XYZ file of C-alpha atoms in Angstrom:
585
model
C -43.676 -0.063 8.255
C -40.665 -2.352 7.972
C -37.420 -0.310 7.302
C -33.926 -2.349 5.979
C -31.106 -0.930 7.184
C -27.683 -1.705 5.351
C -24.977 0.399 7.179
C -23.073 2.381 4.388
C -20.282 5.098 4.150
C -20.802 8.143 2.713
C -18.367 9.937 0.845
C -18.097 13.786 -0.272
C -15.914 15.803 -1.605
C -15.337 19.041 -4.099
C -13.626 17.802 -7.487
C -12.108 19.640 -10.025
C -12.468 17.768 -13.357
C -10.566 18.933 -16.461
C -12.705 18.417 -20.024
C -11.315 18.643 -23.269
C -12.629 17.628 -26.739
C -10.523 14.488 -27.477
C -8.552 14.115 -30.512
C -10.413 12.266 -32.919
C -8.542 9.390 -34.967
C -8.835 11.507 -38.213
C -6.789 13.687 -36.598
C -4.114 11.423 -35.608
C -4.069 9.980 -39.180
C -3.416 13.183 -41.059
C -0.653 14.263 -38.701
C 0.962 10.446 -39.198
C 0.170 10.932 -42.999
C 2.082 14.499 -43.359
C 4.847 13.607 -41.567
C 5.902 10.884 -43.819
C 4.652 12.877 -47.241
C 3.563 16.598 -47.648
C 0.233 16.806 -48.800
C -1.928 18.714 -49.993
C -5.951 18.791 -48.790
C -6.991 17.400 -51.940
C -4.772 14.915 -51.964
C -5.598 13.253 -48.005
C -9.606 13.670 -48.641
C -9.274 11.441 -51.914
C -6.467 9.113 -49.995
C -8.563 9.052 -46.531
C -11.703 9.017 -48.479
C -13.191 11.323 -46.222
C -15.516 14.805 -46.982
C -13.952 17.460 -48.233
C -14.794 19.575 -44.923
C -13.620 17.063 -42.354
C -10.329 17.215 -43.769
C -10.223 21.259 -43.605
C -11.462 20.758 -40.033
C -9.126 18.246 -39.108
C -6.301 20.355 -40.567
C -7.834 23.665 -38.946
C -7.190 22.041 -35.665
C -3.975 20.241 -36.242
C -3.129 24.380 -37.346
C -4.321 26.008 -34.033
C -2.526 23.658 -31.994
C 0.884 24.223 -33.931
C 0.820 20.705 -35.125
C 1.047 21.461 -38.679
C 1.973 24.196 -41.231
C 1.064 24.949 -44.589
C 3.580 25.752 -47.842
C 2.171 27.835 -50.384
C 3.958 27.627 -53.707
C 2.774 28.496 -57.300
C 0.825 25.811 -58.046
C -0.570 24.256 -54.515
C -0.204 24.441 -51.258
C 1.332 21.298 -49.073
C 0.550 20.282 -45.195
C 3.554 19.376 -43.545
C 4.115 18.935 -40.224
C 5.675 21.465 -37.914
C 9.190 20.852 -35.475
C 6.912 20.133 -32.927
C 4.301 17.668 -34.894
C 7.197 15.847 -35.592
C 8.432 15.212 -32.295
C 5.082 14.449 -30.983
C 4.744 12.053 -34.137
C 8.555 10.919 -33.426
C 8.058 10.243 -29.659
C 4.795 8.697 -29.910
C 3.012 10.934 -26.860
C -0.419 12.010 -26.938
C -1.459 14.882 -28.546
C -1.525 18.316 -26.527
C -5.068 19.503 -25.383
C -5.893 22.310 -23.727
C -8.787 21.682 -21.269
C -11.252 24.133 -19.113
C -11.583 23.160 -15.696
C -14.724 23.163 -14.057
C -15.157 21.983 -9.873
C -18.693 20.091 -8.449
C -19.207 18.683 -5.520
C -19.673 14.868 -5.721
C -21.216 12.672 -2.933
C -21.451 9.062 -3.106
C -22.250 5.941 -0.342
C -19.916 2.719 -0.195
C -22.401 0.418 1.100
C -20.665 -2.445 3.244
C -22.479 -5.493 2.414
C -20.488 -6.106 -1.519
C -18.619 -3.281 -1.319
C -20.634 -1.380 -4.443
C -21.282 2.271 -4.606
C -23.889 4.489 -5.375
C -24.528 7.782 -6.153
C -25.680 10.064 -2.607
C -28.734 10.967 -4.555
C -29.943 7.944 -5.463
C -29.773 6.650 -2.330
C -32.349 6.333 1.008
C -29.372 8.057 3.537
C -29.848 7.934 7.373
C -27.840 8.460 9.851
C -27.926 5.889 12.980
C -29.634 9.048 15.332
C -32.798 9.303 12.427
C -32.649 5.738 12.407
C -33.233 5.075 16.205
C -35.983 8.010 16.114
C -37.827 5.988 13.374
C -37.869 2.495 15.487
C -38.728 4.980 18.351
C -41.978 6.079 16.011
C -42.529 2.666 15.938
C -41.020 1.478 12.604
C -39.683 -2.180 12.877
C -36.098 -1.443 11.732
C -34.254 -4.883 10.641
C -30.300 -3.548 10.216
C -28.378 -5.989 8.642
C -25.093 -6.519 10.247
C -21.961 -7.191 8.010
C -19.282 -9.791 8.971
C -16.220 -10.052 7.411
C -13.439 -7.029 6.403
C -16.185 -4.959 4.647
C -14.883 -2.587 1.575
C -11.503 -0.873 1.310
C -12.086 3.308 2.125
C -8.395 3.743 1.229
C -7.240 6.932 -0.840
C -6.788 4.710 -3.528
C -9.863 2.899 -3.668
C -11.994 6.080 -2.912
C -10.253 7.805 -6.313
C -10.781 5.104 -8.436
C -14.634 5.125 -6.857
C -14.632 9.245 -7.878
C -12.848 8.023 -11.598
C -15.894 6.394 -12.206
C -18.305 8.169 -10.898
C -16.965 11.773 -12.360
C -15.507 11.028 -16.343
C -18.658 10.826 -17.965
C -16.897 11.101 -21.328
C -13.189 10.748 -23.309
C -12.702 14.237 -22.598
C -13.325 14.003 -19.019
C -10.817 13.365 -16.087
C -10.139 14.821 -12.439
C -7.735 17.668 -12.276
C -7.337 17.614 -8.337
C -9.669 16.713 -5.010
C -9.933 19.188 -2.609
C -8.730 17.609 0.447
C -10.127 19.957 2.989
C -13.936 19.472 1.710
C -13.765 15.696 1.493
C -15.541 13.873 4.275
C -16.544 10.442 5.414
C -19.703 9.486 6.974
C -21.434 6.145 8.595
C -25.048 5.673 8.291
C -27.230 3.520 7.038
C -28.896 2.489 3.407
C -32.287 2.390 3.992
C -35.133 0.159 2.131
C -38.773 0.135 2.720
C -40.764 -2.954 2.281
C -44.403 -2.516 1.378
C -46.152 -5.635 0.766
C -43.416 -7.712 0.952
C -41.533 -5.657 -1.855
C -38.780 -3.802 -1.064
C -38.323 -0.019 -2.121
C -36.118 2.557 -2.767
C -33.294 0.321 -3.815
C -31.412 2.247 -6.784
C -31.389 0.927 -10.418
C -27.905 1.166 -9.834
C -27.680 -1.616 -7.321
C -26.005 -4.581 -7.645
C -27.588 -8.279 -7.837
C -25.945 -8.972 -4.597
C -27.169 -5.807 -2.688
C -30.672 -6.135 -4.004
C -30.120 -10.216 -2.909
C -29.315 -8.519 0.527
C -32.390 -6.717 0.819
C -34.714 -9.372 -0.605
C -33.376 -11.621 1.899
C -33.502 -9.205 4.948
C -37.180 -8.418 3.718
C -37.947 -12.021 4.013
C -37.169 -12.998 7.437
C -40.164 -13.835 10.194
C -40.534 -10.460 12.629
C -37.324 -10.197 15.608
C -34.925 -12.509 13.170
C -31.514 -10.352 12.748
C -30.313 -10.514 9.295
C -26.764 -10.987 9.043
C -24.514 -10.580 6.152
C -21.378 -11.957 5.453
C -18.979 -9.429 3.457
C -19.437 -11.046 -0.137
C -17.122 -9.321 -2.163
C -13.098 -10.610 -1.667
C -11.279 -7.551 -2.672
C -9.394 -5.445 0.380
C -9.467 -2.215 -2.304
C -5.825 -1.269 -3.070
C -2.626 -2.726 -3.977
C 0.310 -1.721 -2.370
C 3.055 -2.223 -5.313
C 3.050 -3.845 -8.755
C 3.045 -7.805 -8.321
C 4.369 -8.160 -11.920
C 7.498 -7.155 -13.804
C 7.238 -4.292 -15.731
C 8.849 -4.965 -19.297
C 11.151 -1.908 -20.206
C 14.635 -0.402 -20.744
C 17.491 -0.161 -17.633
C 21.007 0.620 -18.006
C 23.212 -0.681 -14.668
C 24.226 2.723 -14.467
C 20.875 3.412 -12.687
C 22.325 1.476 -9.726
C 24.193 4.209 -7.038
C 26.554 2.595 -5.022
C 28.231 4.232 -2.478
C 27.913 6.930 0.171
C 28.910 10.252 -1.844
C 27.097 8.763 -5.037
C 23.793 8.898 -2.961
C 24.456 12.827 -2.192
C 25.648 13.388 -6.270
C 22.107 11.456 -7.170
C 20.080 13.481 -5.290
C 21.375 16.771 -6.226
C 21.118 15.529 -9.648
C 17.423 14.466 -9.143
C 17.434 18.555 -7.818
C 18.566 20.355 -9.958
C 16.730 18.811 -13.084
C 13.451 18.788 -11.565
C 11.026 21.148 -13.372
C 8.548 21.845 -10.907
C 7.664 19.454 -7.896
C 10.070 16.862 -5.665
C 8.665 14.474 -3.216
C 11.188 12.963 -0.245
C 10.994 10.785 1.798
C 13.220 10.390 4.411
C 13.363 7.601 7.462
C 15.114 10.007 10.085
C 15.433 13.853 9.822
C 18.119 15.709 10.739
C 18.281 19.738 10.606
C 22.489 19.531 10.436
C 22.364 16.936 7.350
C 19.565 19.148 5.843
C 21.157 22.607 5.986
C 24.446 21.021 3.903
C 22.102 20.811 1.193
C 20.038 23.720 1.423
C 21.675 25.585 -1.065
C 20.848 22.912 -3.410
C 17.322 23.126 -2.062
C 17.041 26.850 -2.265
C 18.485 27.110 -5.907
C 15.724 24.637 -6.772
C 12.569 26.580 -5.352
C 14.602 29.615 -7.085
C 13.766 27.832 -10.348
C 9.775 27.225 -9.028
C 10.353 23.788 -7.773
C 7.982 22.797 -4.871
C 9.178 20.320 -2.379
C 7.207 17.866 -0.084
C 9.969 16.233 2.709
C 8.170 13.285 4.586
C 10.078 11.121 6.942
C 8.723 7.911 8.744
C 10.864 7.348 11.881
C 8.168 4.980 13.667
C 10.458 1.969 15.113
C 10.122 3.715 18.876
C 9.091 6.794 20.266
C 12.404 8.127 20.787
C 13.407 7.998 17.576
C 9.849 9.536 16.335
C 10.483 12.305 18.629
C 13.709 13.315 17.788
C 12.692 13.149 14.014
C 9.416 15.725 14.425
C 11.952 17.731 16.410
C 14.226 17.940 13.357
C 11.015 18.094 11.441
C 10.011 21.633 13.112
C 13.591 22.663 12.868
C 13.530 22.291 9.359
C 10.397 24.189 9.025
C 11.858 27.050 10.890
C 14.779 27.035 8.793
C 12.397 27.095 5.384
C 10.485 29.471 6.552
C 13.081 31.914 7.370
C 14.148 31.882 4.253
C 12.136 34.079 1.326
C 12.771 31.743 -1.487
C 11.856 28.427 0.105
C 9.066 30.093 2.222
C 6.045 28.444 0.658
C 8.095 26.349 -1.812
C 9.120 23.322 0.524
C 6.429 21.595 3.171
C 7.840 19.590 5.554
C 4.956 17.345 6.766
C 4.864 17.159 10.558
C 3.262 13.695 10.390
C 5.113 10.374 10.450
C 4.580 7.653 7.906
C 5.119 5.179 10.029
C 7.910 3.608 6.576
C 10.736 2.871 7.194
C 11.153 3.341 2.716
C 13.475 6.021 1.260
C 12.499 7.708 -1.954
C 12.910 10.466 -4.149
C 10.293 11.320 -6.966
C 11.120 14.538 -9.216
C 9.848 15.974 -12.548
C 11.548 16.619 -15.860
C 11.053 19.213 -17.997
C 9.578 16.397 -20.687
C 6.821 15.920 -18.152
C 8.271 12.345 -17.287
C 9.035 11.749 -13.679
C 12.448 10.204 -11.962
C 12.291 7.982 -9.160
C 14.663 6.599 -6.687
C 14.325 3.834 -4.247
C 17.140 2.381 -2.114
C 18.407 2.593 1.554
C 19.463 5.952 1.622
C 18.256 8.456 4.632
C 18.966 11.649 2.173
C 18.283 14.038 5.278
C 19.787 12.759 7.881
C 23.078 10.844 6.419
C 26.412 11.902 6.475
C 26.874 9.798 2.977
C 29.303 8.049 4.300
C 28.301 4.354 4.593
C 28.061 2.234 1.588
C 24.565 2.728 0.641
C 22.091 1.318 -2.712
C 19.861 2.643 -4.827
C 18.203 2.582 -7.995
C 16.838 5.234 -10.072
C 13.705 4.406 -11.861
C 13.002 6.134 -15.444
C 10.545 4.162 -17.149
C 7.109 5.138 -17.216
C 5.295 2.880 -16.070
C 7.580 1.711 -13.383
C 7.835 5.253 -11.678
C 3.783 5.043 -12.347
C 4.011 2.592 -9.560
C 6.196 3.624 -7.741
C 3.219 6.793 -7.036
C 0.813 4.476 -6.853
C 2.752 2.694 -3.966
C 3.968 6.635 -2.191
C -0.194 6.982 -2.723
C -0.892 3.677 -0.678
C 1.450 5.044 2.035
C 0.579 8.784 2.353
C -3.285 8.038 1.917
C -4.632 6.422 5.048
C -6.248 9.590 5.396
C -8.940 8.801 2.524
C -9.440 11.943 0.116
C -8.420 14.339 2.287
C -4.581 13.712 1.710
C -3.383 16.021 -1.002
C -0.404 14.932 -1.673
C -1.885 11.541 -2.134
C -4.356 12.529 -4.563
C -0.992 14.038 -6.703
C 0.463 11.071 -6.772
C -2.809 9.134 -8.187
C -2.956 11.574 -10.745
C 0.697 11.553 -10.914
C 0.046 7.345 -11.734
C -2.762 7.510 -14.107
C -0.991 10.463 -16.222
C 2.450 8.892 -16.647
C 0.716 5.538 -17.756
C -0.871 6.980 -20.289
C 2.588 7.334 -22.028
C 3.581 4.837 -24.602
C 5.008 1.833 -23.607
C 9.010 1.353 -24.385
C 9.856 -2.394 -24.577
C 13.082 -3.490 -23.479
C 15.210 -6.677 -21.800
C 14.533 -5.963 -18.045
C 11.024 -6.268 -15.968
C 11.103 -3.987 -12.970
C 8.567 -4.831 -9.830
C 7.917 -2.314 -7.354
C 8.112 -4.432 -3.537
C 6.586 -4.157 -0.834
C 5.426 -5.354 3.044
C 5.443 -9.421 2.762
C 6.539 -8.939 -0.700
C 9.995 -9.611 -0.231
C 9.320 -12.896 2.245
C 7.942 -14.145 -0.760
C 11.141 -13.042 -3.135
C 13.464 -14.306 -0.616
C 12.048 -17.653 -0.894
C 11.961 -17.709 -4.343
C 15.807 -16.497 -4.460
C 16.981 -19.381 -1.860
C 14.982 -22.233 -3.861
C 16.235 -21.443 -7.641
C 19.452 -19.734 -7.141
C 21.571 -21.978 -9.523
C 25.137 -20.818 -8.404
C 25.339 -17.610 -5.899
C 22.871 -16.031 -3.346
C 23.744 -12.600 -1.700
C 22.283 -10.944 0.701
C 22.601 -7.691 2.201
C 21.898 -5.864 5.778
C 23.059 -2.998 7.654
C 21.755 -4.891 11.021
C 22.080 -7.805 12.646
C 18.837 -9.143 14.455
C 16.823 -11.322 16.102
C 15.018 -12.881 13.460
C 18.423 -13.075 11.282
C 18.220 -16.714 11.112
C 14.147 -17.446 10.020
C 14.589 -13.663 7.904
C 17.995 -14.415 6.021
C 20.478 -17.904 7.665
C 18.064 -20.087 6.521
C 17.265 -19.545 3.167
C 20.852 -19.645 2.781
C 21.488 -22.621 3.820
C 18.534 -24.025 2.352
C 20.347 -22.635 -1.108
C 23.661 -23.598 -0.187
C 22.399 -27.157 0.385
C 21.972 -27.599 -3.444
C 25.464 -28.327 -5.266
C 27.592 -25.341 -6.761
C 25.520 -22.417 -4.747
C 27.391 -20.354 -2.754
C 25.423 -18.119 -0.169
C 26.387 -15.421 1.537
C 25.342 -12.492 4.097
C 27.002 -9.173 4.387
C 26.075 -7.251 7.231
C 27.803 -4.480 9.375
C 26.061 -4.480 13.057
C 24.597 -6.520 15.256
C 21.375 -4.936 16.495
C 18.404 -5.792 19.305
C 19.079 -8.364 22.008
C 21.888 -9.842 19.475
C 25.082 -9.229 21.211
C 28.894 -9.680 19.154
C 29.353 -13.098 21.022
C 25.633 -14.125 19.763
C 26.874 -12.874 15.486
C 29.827 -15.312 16.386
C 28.187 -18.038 17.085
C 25.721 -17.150 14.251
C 29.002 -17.285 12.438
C 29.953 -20.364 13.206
C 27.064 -22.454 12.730
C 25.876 -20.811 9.493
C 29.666 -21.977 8.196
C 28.858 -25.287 9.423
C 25.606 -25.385 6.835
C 27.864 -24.153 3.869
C 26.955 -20.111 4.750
C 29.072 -17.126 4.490
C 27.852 -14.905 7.494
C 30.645 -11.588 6.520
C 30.854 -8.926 8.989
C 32.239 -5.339 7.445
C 35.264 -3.561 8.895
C 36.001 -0.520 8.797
C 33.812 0.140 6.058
C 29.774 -0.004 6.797
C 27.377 -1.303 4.712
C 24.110 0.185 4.784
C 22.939 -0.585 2.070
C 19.930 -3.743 1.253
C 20.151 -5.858 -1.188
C 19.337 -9.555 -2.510
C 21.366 -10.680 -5.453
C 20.818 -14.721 -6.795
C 22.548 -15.446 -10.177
C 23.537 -13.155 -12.525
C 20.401 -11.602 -13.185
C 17.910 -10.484 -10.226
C 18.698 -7.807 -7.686
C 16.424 -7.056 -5.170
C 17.315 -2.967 -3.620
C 15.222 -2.490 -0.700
C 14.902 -0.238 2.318
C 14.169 -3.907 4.374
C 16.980 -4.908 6.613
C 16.511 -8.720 5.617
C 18.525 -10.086 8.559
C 16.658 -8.059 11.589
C 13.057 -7.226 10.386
C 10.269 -8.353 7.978
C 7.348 -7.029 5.805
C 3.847 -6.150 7.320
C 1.346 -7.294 5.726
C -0.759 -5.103 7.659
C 1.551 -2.204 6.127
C 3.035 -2.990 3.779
C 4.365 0.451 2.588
C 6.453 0.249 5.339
C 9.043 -1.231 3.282
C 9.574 -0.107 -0.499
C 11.924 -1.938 -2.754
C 12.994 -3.111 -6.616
C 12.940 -6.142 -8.096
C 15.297 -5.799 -11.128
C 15.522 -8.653 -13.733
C 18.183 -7.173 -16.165
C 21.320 -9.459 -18.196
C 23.836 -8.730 -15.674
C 22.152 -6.912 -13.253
C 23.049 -9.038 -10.117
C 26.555 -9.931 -11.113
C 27.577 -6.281 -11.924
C 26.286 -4.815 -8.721
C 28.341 -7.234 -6.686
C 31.437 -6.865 -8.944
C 31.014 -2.952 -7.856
C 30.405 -4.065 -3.965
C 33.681 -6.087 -4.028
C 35.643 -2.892 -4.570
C 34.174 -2.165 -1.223
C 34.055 -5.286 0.671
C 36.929 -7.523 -0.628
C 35.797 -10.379 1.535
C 32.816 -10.740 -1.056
C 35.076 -12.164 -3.727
């Protein structure tokens, strides 16, 4: 008997899956139809032109969910819509549902070949120990080897697998993944090929998987089949690679040290029930001047996840799980955050800084910058923005779920922030004269270069450090910007860093001023924040020090910035940075 062998991954995990019957457009159309005109049932079954008992259904519903409310006076009674129908009607959200949850255990194979996937039960599983006993047993076993990448098994790719696998209907979608049950599997799709036909392949399968097989059946006794990988995706996008259209008011831009510290206890103390930082560096001191403002929040039922990603050397990673298990000591001892704040014990590996927190609206607030909120003193000059739209903050989790899910579906907190994604982009979508792009890894290469080759009259970049690849990273896209007539570059920066020494920024100094760039070094007061500003209206706020490291694209949430293209948006931010650093003027 000839077996094919296609290695696969298999995939299982416990889902919880949330089913509701969906609101029918009837529905929707009555409660749009009240709310400009009260109406009686009569009167919106001979408008709608509908039976006579869909419309008392439709409005029996609209009733039980508050929606609606009836007038009775002496001659009819009128449908109207209630304070709450006509904010939902107002606002343009979804209509509430209330949904029974129900959990199943779900199983499915990624098979490496085209990167398809099938249900476990559809599928011929083996693992490579049943496989070897069946050559042994004197099967000839042809197992088709796979060149090439093979398909993503990311945390996002695996959840958008389960999407499709799990909603079988409009009313259907995941509630949550149970981390500790999910597991991952190699084996081995198996075919069998009786007179020259091959078997067991799924209905399911893809043309190129069953072109796999045919081919693998095909081949003269001892040949090895080998497969390149056909499909070209990698399974996962690490941040939006388009601008978002929507609304942004400058005021969303925190400049300074003590502004970081007011913006985060903001983001605190309106949260409604969850907060998700993410710090570089960790430092128990820094943390326990805001634990007041930490406590009074889990007082209120506000959980709180604290990552931090201090990767660059083992020192540093050290002495930031050190602070990490500090911290924990200190939450723990403590009744009210006891159980209320985790403090993963894990590095990242990102060297991002981020904030995400609720509102009572069910909206979510992000923040993005160069801010270490647990381990600065808030003194340096630091940048961020805070994110409100959204679909932008949408992103944003589905970039913190690109970082925090290397771990596949067993990463929890990952899993939130997918659901966290899908949920918020469900909202309607408020137009508005700025496109936001969430950045990422090799992301902002790319921006850089398209900053030094079309700004028309200023390019400005900022650093905290330094470094060694200062001049291919930041001097020479100035200079190739400054080359053009009427641009004016310049770099702020506050430290040299690595092997660069004060005599080496000097001569950087001097030889960038020779090719029409502004190389600044701060005084007294530091500049730690990041940012790229060409024109009057793009700023780029990053957590990438542009003159002393670069994006991964191996990892490319290791650095998380904003591309902001707002009226004003570049030429305001550096009006506010001159009060700081004169020399900028």
């Amino acid at each position: 008997m000839l077996l094919i062998a296609i290695p696969v991954f298999r995939v299982t995990c416990k889902v919880s899956i949330d089913k509701a019957r969906p609101w029918a457009i009837v529905d929707e159309l009555i409660l749009w139809s009240v709310s400009r005109q009260a109406k009686s049932i009569e009167t919106l079954a001979l408008e709608s032109n509908l039976p006579f008992r869909v419309v008392v259904a439709s409005v029996n519903r609209l009733m039980r969910f508050r929606l609606i409310e009836i007038t009775l006076s002496a001659d009819a009674a009128s449908i109207h819509p209630s304070d709450y129908g006509s904010k939902i009607v107002s606002s343009g959200d979804t209509l509430p549902y209330i949904a029974k949850t129900h959990s199943r255990r779900v199983s499915f194979i990624v098979e490496r070949a085209s990167g398809g996937f099938l249900l476990a039960r559809d599928v011929k599983f083996m693992s490579r120990h049943k496989l070897e006993l069946e050559s042994q047993n004197g099967a000839e076993v042809r197992q088709v080897v796979v060149d090439g990448p093979g398909p993503s098994m990311s945390h996002e790719a695996n959840f958008d697998r389960l999407v499709e696998i799990v909603a079988r209907g409009w009313g259907e979608q995941i509630a949550n993944i149970d981390g500790r049950t999910a597991t991952t599997r190699d084996g081995f799709m198996i075919g069998r090929v009786v007179d020259g036909v091959c078997r067991d392949i799924p209905s399911s399968a893809s043309p190129q998987l069953r072109k796999v097989f045919a081919d693998s059946a095909s081949l003269k006794p001892g040949d090895k089949p080998i497969q390149s990988y056909i499909s070209p995706s990698s399974g996962g996008r690490a941040g939006a690679t388009t601008g978002i259209p929507c609304n942004f008011a400058l005021t969303d831009i925190v400049i300074g040290g003590q502004q970081q510290r007011a913006c985060l206890l903001s983001l605190l103390s309106n949260a409604h029930r969850r907060v998700i930082i993410h710090s570089t560096f960790l430092d128990p001191a820094r943390f326990g001047h805001l634990f007041d403002q930490i406590r009074s929040a889990c007082v209120r039922g506000v959980r709180i996840d604290i990552l931090w990603g201090a990767g660059k050397d083992d020192e540093s990673e050290n002495r930031s799980a050190i602070g990490a298990v500090e911290i924990m000591k200190m939450v723990r001892a403590d009744p009210d955050t006891n159980r209320m704040v985790q403090v993963h014990m894990t590095c990242t590996q990102s060297h991002a800084k981020f904030v995400l927190a609720d509102t009572a609206e069910d909206l979510w607030i992000a923040a993005i910058g160069s801010c270490n909120w647990l381990s600065t003193p808030f003194q340096s000059v630091e940048i961020s923005v805070v994110l409100r739209d959204a679909a932008v903050v949408a992103q944003v989790a589905r970039t913190v779920q690109g970082l925090l899910g290397r771990r596949g579906l067993a990463a929890d907190l990952a899993t939130e922030m997918a659901i966290i994604s899908r949920d918020l982009l469900l909202r309607p979508a408020v137009l508005g004269d700025a496109y936001i792009t969430i950045v990422t890894g090799e992301e902002h290469e790319k921006l850089m270069r398209r900053a030094s080759g079309s700004a028309k009259h200023s390019l400005v970049i900022g650093s905290n450090r330094l470094g060694s690849t200062a001049r291919p990273g930041a001097i020479m896209p100035s200079e190739h910007a400054a080359a053009r007539p009427g641009v004016r570059a310049t770099i702020i920066y506050t430290r040299p860093s690595g092997p660069l020494k004060n005599k080496d920024a000097r001569l950087l100094t001097t030889e960038a001023a020779e090719n029409g760039v502004n190389l600044i070094h701060t005084d007294a007061t530091q500049l730690h924040g990041k940012f790229l500003a060409w024109d009057d209206n793009d700023l780029v706020v990053t957590s990438l020090n542009w003159a002393s490291a670069s994006g991964d694209d191996e990892f490319p949430w290791g650095e998380i910035g904003v591309h902001i293209t707002a009226p004003n948006v570049a030429a305001s931010t550096l009006s506010r940075l001159q009060t700081f650093f004169p020399k900028l003027r």
